[in-house]
XYZ file of C-alpha atoms in Angstrom:
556
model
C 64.980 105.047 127.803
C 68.895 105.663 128.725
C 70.830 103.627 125.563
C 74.936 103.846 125.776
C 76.343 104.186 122.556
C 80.511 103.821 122.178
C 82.745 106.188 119.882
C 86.236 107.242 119.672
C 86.662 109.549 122.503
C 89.487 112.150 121.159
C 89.024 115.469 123.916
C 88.566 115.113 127.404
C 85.558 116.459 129.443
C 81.840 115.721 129.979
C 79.011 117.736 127.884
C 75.107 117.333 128.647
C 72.803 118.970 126.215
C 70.235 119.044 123.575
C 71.243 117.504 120.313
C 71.738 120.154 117.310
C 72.678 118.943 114.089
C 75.171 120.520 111.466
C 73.074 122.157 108.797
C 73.517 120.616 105.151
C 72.054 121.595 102.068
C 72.357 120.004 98.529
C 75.064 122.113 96.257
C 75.066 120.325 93.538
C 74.696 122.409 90.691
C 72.340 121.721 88.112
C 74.225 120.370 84.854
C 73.653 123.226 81.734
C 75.180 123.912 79.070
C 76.085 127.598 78.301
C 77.153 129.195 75.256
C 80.323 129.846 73.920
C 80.589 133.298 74.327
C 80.076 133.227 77.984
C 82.831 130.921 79.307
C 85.360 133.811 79.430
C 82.696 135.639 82.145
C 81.973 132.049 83.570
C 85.863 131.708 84.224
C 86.300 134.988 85.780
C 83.527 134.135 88.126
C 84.994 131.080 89.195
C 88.436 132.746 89.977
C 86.531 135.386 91.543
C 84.958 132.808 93.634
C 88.082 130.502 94.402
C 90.284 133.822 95.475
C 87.186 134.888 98.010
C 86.803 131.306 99.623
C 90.679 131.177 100.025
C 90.463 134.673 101.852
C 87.804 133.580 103.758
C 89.968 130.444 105.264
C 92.924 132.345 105.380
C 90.682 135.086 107.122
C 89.375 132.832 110.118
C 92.895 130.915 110.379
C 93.989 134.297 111.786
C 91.176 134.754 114.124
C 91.839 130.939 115.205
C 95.505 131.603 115.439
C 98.077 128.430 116.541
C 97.427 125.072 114.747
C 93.777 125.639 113.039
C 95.767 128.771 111.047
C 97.808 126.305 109.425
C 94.835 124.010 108.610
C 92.928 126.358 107.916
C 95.793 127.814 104.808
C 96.230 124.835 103.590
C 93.006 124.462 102.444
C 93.422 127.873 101.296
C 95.937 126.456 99.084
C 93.482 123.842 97.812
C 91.220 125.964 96.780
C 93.470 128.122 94.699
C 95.902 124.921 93.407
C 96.887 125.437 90.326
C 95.780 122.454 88.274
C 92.396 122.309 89.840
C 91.657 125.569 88.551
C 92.834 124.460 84.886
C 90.262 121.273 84.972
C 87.655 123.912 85.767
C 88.677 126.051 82.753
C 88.617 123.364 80.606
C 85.570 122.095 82.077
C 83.872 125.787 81.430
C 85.468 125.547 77.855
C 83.627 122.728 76.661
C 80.046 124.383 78.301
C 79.698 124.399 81.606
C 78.730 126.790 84.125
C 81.148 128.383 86.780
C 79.713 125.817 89.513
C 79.379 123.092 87.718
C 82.769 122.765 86.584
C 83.815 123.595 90.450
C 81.711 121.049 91.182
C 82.653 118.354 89.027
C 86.822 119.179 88.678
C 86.771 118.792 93.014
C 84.509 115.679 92.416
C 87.023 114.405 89.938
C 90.229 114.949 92.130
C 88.175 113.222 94.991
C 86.913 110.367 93.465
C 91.077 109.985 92.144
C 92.154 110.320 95.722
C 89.690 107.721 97.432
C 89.744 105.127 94.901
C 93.355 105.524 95.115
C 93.928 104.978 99.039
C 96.285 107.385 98.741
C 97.528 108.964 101.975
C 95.640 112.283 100.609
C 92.203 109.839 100.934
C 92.039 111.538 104.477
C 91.344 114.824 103.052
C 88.617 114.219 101.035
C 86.663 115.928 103.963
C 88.841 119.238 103.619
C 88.183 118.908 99.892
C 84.599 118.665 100.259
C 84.342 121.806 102.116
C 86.324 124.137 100.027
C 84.324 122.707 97.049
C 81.134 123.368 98.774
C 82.491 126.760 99.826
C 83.013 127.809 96.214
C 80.099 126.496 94.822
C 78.077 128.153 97.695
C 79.212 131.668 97.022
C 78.548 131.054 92.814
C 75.087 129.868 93.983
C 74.928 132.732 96.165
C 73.749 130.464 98.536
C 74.599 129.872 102.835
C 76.742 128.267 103.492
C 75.776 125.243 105.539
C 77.404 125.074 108.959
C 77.086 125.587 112.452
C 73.804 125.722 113.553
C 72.586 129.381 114.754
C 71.118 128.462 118.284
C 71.359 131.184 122.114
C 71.226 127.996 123.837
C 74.105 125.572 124.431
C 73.832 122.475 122.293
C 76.017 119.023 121.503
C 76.968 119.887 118.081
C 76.208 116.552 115.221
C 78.071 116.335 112.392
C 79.186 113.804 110.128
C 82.286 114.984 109.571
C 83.244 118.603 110.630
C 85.320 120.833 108.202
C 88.446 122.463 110.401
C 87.200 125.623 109.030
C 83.946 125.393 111.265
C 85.505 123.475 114.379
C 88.335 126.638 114.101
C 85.703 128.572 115.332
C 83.296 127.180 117.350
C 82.407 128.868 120.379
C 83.178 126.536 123.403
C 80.364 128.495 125.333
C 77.706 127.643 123.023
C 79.280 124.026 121.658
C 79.208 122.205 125.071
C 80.496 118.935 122.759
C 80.575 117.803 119.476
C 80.315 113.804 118.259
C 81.133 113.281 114.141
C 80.272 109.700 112.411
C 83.723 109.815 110.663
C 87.005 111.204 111.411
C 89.720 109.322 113.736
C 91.606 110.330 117.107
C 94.461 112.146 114.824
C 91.999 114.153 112.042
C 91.957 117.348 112.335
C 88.355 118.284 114.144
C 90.102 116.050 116.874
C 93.130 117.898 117.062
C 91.384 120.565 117.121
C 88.804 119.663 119.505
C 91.777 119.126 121.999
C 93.542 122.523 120.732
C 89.455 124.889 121.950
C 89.372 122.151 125.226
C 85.900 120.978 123.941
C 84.980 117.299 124.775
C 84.584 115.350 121.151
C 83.991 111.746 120.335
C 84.252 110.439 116.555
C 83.477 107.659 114.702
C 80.269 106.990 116.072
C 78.426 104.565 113.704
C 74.862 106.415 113.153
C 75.546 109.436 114.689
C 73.469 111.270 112.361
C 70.410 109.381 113.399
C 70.175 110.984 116.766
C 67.286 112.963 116.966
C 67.664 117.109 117.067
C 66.480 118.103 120.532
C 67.577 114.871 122.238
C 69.449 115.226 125.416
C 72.501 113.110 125.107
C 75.502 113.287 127.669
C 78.903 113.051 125.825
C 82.485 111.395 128.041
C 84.876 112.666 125.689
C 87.420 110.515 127.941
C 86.057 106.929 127.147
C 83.866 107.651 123.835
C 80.948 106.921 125.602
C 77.281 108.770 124.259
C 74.542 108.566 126.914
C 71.367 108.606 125.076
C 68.266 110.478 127.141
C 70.343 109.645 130.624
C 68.631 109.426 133.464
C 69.100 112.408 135.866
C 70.860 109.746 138.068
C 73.616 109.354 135.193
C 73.520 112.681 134.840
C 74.189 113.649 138.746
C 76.991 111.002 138.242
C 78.889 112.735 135.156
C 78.965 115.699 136.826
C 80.665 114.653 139.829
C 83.148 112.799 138.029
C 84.047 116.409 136.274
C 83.890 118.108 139.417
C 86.089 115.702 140.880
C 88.446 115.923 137.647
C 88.263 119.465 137.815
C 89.702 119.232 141.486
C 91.967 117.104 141.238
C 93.113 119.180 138.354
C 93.337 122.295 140.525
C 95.433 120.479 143.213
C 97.975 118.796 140.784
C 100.612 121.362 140.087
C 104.290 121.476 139.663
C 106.625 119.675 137.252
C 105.478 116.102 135.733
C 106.317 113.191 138.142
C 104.965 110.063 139.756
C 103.989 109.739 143.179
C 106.929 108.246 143.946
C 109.238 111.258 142.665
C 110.126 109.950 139.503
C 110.313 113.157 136.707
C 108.354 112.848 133.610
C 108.691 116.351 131.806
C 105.304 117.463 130.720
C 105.983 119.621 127.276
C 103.359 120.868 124.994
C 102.677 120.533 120.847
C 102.721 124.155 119.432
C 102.312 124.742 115.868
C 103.655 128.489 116.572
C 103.723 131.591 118.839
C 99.972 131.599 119.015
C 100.020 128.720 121.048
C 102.908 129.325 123.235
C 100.394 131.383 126.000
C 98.485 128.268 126.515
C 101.008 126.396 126.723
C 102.514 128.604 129.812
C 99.305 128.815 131.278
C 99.209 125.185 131.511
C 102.176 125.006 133.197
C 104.335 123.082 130.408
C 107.872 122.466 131.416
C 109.054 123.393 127.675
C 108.395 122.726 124.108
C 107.998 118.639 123.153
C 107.153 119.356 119.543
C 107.443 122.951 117.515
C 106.148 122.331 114.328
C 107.736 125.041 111.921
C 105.538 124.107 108.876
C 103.038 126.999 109.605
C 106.241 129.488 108.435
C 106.372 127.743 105.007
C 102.069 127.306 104.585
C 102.147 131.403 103.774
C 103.704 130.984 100.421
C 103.460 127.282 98.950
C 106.080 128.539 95.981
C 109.121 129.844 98.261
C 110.627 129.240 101.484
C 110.807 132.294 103.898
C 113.454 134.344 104.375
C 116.095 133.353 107.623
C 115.367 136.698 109.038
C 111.105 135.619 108.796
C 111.799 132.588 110.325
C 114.961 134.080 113.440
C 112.091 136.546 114.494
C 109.073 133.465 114.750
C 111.239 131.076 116.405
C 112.596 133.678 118.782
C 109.117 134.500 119.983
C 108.716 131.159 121.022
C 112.179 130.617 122.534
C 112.027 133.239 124.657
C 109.050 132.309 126.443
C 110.430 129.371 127.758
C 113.814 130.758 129.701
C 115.953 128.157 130.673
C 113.146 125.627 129.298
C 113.695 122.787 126.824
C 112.439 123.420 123.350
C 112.369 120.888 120.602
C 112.270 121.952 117.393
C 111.210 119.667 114.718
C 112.476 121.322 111.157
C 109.886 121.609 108.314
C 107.606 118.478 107.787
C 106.698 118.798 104.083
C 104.841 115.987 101.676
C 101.678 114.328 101.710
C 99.118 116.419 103.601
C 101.265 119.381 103.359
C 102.729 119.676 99.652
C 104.581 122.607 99.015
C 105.293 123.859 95.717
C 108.867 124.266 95.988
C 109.679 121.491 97.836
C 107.765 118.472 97.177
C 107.080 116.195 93.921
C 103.207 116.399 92.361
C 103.154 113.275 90.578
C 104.018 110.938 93.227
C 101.263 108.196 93.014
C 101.702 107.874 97.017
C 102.981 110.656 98.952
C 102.865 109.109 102.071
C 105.271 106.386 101.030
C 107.169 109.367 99.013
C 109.649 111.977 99.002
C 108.240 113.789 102.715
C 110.274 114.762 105.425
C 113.847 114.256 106.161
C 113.983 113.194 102.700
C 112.841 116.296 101.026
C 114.781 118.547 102.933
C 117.606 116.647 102.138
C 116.869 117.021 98.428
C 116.616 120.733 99.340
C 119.612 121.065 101.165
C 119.195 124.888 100.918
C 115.660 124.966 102.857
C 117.100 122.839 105.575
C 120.215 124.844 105.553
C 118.544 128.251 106.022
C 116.070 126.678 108.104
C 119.111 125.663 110.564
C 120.924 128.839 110.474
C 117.620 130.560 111.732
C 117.219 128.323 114.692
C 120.924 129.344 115.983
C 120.923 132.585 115.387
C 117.361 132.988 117.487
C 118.893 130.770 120.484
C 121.671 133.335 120.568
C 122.252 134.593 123.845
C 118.911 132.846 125.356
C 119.124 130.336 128.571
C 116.591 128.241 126.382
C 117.869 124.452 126.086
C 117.039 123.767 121.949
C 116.909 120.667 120.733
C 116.675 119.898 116.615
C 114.488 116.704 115.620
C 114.455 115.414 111.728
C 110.758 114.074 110.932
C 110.348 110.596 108.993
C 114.122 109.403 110.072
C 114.593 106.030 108.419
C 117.583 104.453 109.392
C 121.346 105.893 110.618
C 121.892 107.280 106.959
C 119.181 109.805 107.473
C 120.430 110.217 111.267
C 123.932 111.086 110.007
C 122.647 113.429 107.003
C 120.540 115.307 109.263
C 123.091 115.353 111.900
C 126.120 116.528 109.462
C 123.427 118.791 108.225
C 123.246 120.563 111.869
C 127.006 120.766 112.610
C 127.409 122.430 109.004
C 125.031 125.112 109.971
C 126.734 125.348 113.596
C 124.065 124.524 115.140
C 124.827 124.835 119.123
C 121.811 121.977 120.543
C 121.148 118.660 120.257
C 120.028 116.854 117.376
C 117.156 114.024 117.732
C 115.491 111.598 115.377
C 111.849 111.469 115.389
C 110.427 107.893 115.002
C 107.382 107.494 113.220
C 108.525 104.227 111.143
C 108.702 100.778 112.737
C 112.453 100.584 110.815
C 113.574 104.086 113.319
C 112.032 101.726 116.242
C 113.300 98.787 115.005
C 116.625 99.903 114.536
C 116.437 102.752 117.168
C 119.889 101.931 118.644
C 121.681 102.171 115.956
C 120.174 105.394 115.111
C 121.197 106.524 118.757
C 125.120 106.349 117.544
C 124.535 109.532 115.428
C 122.194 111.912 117.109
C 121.247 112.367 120.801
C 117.208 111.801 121.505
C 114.776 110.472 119.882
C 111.174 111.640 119.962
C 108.221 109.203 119.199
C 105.848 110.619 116.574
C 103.060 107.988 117.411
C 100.553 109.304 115.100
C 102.561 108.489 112.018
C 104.290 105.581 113.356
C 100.604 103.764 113.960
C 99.616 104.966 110.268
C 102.522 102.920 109.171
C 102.416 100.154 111.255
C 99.495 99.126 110.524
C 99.022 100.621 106.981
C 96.152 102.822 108.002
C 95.541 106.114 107.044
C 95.356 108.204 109.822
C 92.594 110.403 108.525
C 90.349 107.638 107.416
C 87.566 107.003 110.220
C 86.755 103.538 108.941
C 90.312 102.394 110.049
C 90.268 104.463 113.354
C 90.455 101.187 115.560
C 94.276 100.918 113.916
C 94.964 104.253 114.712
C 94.529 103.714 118.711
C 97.662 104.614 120.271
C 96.296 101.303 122.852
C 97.310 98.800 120.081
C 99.894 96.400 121.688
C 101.721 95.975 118.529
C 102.492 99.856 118.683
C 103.358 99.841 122.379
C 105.485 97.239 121.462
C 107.443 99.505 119.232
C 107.419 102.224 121.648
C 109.136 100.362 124.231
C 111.802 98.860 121.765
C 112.570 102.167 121.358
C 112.550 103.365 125.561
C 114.851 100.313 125.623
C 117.744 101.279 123.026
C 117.581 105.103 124.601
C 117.812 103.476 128.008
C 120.699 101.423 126.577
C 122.811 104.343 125.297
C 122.220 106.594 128.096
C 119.776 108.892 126.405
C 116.250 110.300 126.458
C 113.103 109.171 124.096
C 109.976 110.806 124.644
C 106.630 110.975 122.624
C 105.323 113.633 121.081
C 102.414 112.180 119.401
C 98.486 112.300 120.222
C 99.174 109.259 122.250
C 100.675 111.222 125.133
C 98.042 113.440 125.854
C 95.755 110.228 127.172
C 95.949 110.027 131.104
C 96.292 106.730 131.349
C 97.944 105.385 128.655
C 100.503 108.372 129.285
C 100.968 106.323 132.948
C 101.736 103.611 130.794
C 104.214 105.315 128.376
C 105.877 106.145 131.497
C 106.057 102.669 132.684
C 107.500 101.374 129.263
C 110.630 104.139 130.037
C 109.516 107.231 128.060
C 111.268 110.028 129.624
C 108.861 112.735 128.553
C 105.663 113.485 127.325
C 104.864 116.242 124.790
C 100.870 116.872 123.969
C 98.551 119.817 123.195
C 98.332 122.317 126.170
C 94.745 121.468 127.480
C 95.586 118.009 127.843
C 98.792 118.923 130.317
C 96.699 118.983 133.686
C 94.919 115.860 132.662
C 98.286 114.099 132.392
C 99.554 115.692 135.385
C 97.422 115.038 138.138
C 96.915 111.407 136.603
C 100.404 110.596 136.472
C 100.694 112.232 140.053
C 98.383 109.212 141.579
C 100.655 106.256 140.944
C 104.594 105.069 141.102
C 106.513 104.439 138.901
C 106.038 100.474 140.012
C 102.555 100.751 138.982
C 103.072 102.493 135.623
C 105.465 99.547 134.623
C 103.125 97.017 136.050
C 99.687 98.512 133.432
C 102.650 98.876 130.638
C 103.250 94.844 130.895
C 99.948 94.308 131.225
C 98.773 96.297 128.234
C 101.369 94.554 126.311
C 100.473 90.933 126.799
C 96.656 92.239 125.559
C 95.787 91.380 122.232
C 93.739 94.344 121.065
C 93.458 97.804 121.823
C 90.136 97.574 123.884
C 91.909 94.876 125.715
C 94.734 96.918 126.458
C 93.045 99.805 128.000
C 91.386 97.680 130.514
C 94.628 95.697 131.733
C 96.265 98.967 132.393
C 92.917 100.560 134.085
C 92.568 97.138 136.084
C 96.475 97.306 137.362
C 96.622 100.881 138.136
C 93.037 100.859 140.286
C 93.947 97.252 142.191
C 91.906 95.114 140.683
């Protein structure tokens, strides 16, 4: 019997198959005490362990390439951090085996960050997996992961580690659907990044039984349990008619009324730029620079390291906008050199604007790099500052750029309600802002971004966030310059219609999502896009929201 069962749908597309579930196995070590003599052997074993596991990630980042090679090193760095390592060699010390003290020291650290609610709760599922990784290979155990299957399959998981969804093969994974993770974790952004239809946070996902035949809208969140083949006839024309009216929309961003909405793409570096062209982006809304500084968590790179990556991606958008957004450091992505250990939240910390700016150096060099690889290219660059607070960090970052001659605009990002709030006064010392919508939800609402039991917070459809989107549209409007949004939000169809209608001026996303937007965006005017913006905004929940706008733009 056909049941319907709801989820956070975070990749677009329609998958039909048989249910296969993500293998598991029970690593935890058994607790035994060893003699004295043998911890020195024990502690070689578990560096020889940790410094294989990192290789390993740092080994399939490269085959993955583009965002999931910076995910993938930073849990490289995990595995090989520094006082992890010492808690296992005390742990050994005092008589414990190589894997139990893995086990235990990563147990430790997790149980800190989740009873904590620190901002690093969300990666308890990365820690998990480079934990089980090590303790795996000291077991000389598999590995559990992806099922081995010759047959296409919808892919179960309760949470799934960015070092498997890095690699999944999109012709054997029609879908996946995880119990936990939220529409900005990683498996999500990744599930966008491979162009594989995912829906998360499905309550009881687990309990679906292997072999079922379960139909997965990666659009709504919708799971069709055992669907009839009438439901299933009826999927599959919707994607065929998606997939045509994706083949007919071409052409720069716009409404059907002529109005120009730049379509831009997310890259995380020159891996992803091909996509990107393929998909027919009109420039660069985001270029996230952190994967430069991931290689080497103790020292910046060199300027001439980071002229020759930016150039790469410069040049393949000639006489293209490119917005640059300098390094993002703190709380998911701690770097040695940069950012404090000891902060008791890093999310409310020194991240940032505000860590470059107590590294004036790093942003310096980091400056310098970007004008020297714009020299002599048509490209139009444009600088953005991440976690911009108030004018002060406008003006710092700002003075900052002119100091380094920078020849391009500089832009605020806003990704906290006091940029949004105060977005106009902001607006007197740089020239665009650029809505990080991701982060500016996670503060908004205090809700962790990574943490799937909050993911109804984290929906970009929450009026209270549109509400601070359009605050900002309206102060940009007032001084005569652009905003646009650069976070997960935009690379929704519809509510990108309605981003449009609140006065966004462009929309920056990850490159599969681009014809999506396009040939939505392409069936209405601009009339109609402001009319589902006011009506999402007088809703009073996210659910709500999505259904005012939907209702507007098809008549009802």
């Amino acid at each position: 019997m056909e049941t319907t069962l709801r989820g956070v749908g975070v990749s677009h597309g329609v998958a039909i198959g048989e249910v296969r579930h993500m293998g598991t196995a029970v690593l935890e070590p058994p607790a035994k005490q060893i003699p004295a003599e043998e911890a020195e052997r024990e502690q070689g074993r578990a560096r020889q362990a940790v410094e294989a596991v990192a290789a390993d990630l740092n080994a399939r980042g490269n085959l993955a390439g583009g965002e999931a090679q910076a995910v993938l090193e930073a849990q490289a760095m995990i595995a090989q951090d520094p006082e992890l390592m010492s808690d296992v060699d005390r742990r050994i010390t005092v008589g414990s085996t190589a894997e139990r003290a893995v086990y235990d020291a990563f147990s430790h650290y997790r149980e800190l960050l989740a009873g904590a609610g620190e901002y690093m709760a969300g990666r308890v599922a990365d820690l998990d997996d480079v934990r089980n990784r090590i303790v795996a290979r000291l077991l000389g155990v598999p590995m559990p992961g992806v099922p081995d299957s010759d047959q296409p399959y919808v892919l179960i998981a309760r949470d799934l580690a960015p070092a498997d969804t890095a690699l999944l093969d999109p012709a054997l994974v029609l879908g996946f659907v995880t119990e936990e993770g939220g529409p900005t974790s990683h498996s999500a952004i990744l599930a966008r990044a491979l162009g594989v239809p995912a829906v998360v946070a499905l309550p009881g996902a687990g309990e679906l039984v292997e072999g079922t035949v379960v139909a997965v809208d990666g659009s709504t969140g919708e799971i069709f349990v055992d669907p009839s083949i009438e439901k299933r006839e009826q999927l599959k024309a919707a994607a065929a008619e998606r997939k045509a009216a994706l083949a007919a929309a071409t052409g720069p961003g716009a409404t059907s009324d002529g109005h120009k909405v730049p379509l831009l793409a997310n890259v995380g570096g020159p891996a992803d730029v091909p996509a990107a062209v393929e998909a027919g982006a009109e420039g660069v809304g985001l270029f996230r620079t952190e994967f430069l500084f991931l290689d080497d968590s103790t020292k910046a790179p060199s300027e001439e390291k980071q002229v020759e990556a930016y150039r790469k991606v410069l040049e393949a958008f000639p006489e293209g906008r490119v917005v640059v957004r300098v390094l993002d450091a703190g709380a998911d992505k701690p770097l040695d050199f940069l950012t404090p250990g000891d902060e008791p939240n890093p999310a409310l910390g020194v991240r940032g604007l505000r860590s470059l700016l107590d590294h004036p150096d790093v942003l310096r060099t980091q400056l310098t790099a970007l004008a020297k690889a714009a020299e002599g290219l048509p490209v139009y660059l444009e600088v953005m500052a991440p976690m911009v607070a108030d004018r002060i960090d406008a003006k710092a970052f700002a003075d900052a750029c002119r100091e380094a001659g920078l020849q391009a605009k500089f832009g605020a990002m806003v990704e906290i309600p006091s940029a949004a709030l105060r977005a106009r006064s902001i607006l007197q010392e740089v020239e665009f802002l650029s809505l990080g919508t991701n982060d500016l939800a996670q503060y908004a609402f205090a809700a962790d971004r990574q943490v799937g039991a909050v993911s109804r917070l984290q929906d970009p459809w929450q009026p209270a966030l549109l509400d601070l989107v359009s605050l900002s549209a309206e102060a940009a409007r007032a001084e005569g310059k652009s905003c646009g949004v650069c976070g997960e939000a935009a690379s929704d169809p519809l509510l990108a219609c309605v981003l449009t209608g609140l006065g966004v001026t462009s929309l920056s996303m990850g490159a599969a999502s681009i014809p999506y937007v396009r040939a939505t965006l392409g069936k209405y005017t601009l009339a109609q896009c402001e009319r589902a913006a006011s009506a999402a905004r007088a809703a009073d929940s996210a659910e709500e929201a999505r259904k005012a706008a939907q209702a507007v733009l098809s008549g009802e």
